Tab-separated table of C-alpha atoms in Angstrom:
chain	number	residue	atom	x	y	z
W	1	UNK	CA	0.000	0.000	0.000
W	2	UNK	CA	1.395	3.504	-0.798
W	3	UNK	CA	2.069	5.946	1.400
W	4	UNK	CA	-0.776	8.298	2.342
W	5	UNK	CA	0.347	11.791	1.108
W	6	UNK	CA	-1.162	15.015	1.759
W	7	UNK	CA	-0.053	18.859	0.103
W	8	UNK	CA	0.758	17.116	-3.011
W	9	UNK	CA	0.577	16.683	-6.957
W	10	UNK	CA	0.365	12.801	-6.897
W	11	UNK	CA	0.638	11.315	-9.999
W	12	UNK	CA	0.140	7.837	-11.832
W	13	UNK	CA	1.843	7.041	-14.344
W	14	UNK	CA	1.829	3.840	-16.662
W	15	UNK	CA	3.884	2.358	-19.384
W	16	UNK	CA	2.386	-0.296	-21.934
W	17	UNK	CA	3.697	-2.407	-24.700
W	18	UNK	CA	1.469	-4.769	-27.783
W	19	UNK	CA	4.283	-7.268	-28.327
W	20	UNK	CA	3.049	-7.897	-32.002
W	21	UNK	CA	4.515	-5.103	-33.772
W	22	UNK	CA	6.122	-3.790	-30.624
W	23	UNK	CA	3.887	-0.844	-30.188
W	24	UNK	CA	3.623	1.166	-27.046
W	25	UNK	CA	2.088	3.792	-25.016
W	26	UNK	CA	1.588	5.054	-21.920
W	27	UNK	CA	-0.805	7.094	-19.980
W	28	UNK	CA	-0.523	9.767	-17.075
W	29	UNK	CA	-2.817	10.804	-14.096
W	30	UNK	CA	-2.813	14.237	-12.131
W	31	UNK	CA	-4.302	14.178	-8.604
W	32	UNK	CA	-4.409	17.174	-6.563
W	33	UNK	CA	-3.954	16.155	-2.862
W	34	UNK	CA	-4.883	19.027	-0.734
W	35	UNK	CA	-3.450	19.842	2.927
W	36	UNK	CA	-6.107	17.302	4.490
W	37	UNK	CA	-5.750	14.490	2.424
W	38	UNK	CA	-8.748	15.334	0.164
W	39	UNK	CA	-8.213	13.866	-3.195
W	40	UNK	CA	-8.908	15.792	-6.767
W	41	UNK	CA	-8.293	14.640	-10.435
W	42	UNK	CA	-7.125	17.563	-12.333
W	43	UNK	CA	-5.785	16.188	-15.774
W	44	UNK	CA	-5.298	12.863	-17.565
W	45	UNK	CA	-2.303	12.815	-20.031
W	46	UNK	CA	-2.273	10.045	-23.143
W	47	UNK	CA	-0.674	10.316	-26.472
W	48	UNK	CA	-0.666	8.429	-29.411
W	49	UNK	CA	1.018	5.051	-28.954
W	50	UNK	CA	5.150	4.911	-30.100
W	51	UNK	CA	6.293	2.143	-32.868
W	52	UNK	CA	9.399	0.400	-32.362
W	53	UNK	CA	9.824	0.272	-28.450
W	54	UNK	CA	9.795	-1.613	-25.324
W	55	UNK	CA	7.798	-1.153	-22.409
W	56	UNK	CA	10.927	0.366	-19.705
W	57	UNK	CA	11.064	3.095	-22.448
W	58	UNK	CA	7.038	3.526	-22.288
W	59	UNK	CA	7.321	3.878	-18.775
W	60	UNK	CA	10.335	6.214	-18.400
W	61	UNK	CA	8.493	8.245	-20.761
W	62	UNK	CA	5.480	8.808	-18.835
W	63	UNK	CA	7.323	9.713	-15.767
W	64	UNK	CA	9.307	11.875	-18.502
W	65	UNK	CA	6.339	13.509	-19.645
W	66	UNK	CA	4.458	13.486	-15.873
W	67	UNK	CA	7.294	15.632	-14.799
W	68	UNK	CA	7.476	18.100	-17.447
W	69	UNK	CA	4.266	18.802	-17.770
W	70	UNK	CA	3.499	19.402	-13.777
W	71	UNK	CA	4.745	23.041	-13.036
W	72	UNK	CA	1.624	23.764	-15.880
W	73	UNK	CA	-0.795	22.422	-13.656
W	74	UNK	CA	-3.034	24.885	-11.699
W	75	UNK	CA	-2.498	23.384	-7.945
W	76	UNK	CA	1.610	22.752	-8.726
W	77	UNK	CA	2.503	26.462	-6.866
W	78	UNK	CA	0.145	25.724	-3.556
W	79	UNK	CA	1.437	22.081	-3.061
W	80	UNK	CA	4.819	21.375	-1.465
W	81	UNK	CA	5.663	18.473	-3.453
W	82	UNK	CA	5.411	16.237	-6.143
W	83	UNK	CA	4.754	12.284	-6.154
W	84	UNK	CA	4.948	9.864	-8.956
W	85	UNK	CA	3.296	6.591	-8.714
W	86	UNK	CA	4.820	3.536	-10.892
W	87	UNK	CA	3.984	0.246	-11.272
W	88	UNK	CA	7.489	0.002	-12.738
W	89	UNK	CA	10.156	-1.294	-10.891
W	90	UNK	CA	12.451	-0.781	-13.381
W	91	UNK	CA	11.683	3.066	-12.848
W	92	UNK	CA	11.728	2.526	-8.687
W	93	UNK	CA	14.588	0.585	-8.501
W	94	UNK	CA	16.835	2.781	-11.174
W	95	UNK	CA	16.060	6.464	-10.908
W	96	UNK	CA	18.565	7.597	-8.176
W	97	UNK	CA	21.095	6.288	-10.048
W	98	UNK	CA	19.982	8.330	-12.806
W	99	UNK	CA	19.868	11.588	-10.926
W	100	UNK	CA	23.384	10.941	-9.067
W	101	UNK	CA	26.277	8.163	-10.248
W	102	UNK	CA	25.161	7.534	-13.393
W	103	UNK	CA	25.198	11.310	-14.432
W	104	UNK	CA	28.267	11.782	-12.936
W	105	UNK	CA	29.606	8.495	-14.565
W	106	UNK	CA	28.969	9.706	-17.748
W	107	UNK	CA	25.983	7.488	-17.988
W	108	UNK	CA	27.847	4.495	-17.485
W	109	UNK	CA	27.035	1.975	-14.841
W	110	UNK	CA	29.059	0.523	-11.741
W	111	UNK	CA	30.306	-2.075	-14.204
W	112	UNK	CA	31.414	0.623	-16.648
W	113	UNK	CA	28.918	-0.523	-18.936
W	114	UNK	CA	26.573	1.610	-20.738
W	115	UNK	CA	23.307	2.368	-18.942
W	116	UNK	CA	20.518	1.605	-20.913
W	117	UNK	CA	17.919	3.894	-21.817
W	118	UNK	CA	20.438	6.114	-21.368
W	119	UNK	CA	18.976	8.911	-23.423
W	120	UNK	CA	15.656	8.525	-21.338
W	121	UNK	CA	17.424	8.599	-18.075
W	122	UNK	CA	18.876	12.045	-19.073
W	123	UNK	CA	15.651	13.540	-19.941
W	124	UNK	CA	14.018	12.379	-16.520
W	125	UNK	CA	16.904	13.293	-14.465
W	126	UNK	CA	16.560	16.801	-16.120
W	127	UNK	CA	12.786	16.528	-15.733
W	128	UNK	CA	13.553	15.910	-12.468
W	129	UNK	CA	15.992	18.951	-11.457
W	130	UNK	CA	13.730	21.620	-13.054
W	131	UNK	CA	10.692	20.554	-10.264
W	132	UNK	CA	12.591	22.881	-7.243
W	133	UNK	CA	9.944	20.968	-5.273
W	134	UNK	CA	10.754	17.883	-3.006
W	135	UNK	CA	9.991	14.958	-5.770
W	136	UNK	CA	9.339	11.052	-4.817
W	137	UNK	CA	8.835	7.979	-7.045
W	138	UNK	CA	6.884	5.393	-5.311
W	139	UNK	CA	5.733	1.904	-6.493
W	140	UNK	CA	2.633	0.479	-6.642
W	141	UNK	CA	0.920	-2.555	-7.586
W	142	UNK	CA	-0.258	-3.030	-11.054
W	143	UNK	CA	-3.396	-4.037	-12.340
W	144	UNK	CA	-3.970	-6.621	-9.467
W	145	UNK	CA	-7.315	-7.684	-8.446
W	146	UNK	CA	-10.236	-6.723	-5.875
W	147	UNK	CA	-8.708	-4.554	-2.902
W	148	UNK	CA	-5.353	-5.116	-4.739
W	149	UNK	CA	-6.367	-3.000	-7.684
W	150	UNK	CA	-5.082	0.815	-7.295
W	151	UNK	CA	-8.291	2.697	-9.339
W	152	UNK	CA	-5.749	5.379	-10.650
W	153	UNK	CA	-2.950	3.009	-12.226
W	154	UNK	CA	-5.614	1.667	-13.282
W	155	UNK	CA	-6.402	5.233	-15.155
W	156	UNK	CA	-3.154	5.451	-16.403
């Protein structure tokens, strides 16, 4: 269960990928979360699908995307932070690295290897510095079932 969150833009994001064709897209939620907990949806985000891709690229985008488009929504001044909710661990597990070593590695892991995604990583690390607002990533279950089933990943 995510943490409860209050002052906040909270916001889902999800990645997807059609295997046949390797076709993706990804969608984005914005939830106001005002300074008792009360929850607002303020904007749904959710382009045209991509050609050609794989589904960590779908949802680095959308967190991409999610983060850039934030300081244009109306509640982004009067909240004191911003919070992404992922279903992707690849996205939970990796974006530190991103805005730390991996920049400062020239976007090359611990291994010396290559990062991949490398040119995604940049653009949400950038994303990412341009917020001036206390940002978190958080994960949450996907698409599970009953109780289990988070209504705005769902959205996304």
């Amino acid at each position: 269960m995510p943490k409860i969150v209050e002052d906040a833009l909270l916001i889902y994001t999800d990645g997807s990928l059609y295997p046949k064709g390797r076709k993706g897209g990804y969608g984005v939620v914005f939830i106001h979360v005002d300074a008792i907990g009360e929850e607002r949806v303020i904007a749904d985000h959710s382009p045209p699908g991509i050609s050609g891709t794989t589904s960590p690229r779908m949802e680095l985008q959308a967190c991409i995307d999610a983060l850039r488009m934030a300081p244009g929504m109306d509640c982004f001044h009067s909240v004191s932070q911003v919070v992404i909710r992922t279903d992707s661990q690849y996205i939970v597990k990796h974006y530190r690295y991103a805005i730390g070593s991996w920049r400062s590695r020239g976007w090359r892991n611990w291994q010396d290897r290559p990062v991949e995604n490398a040119d995604l990583w940049r653009n949400l690390a950038r994303a990412y510095g341009k917020i001036r607002k206390r940002v978190g990533i958080q994960w949450v279950k996907g698409h599970g079932k009953g109780r289990a089933k988070d209504p705005y990943n769902v959205r996304a």
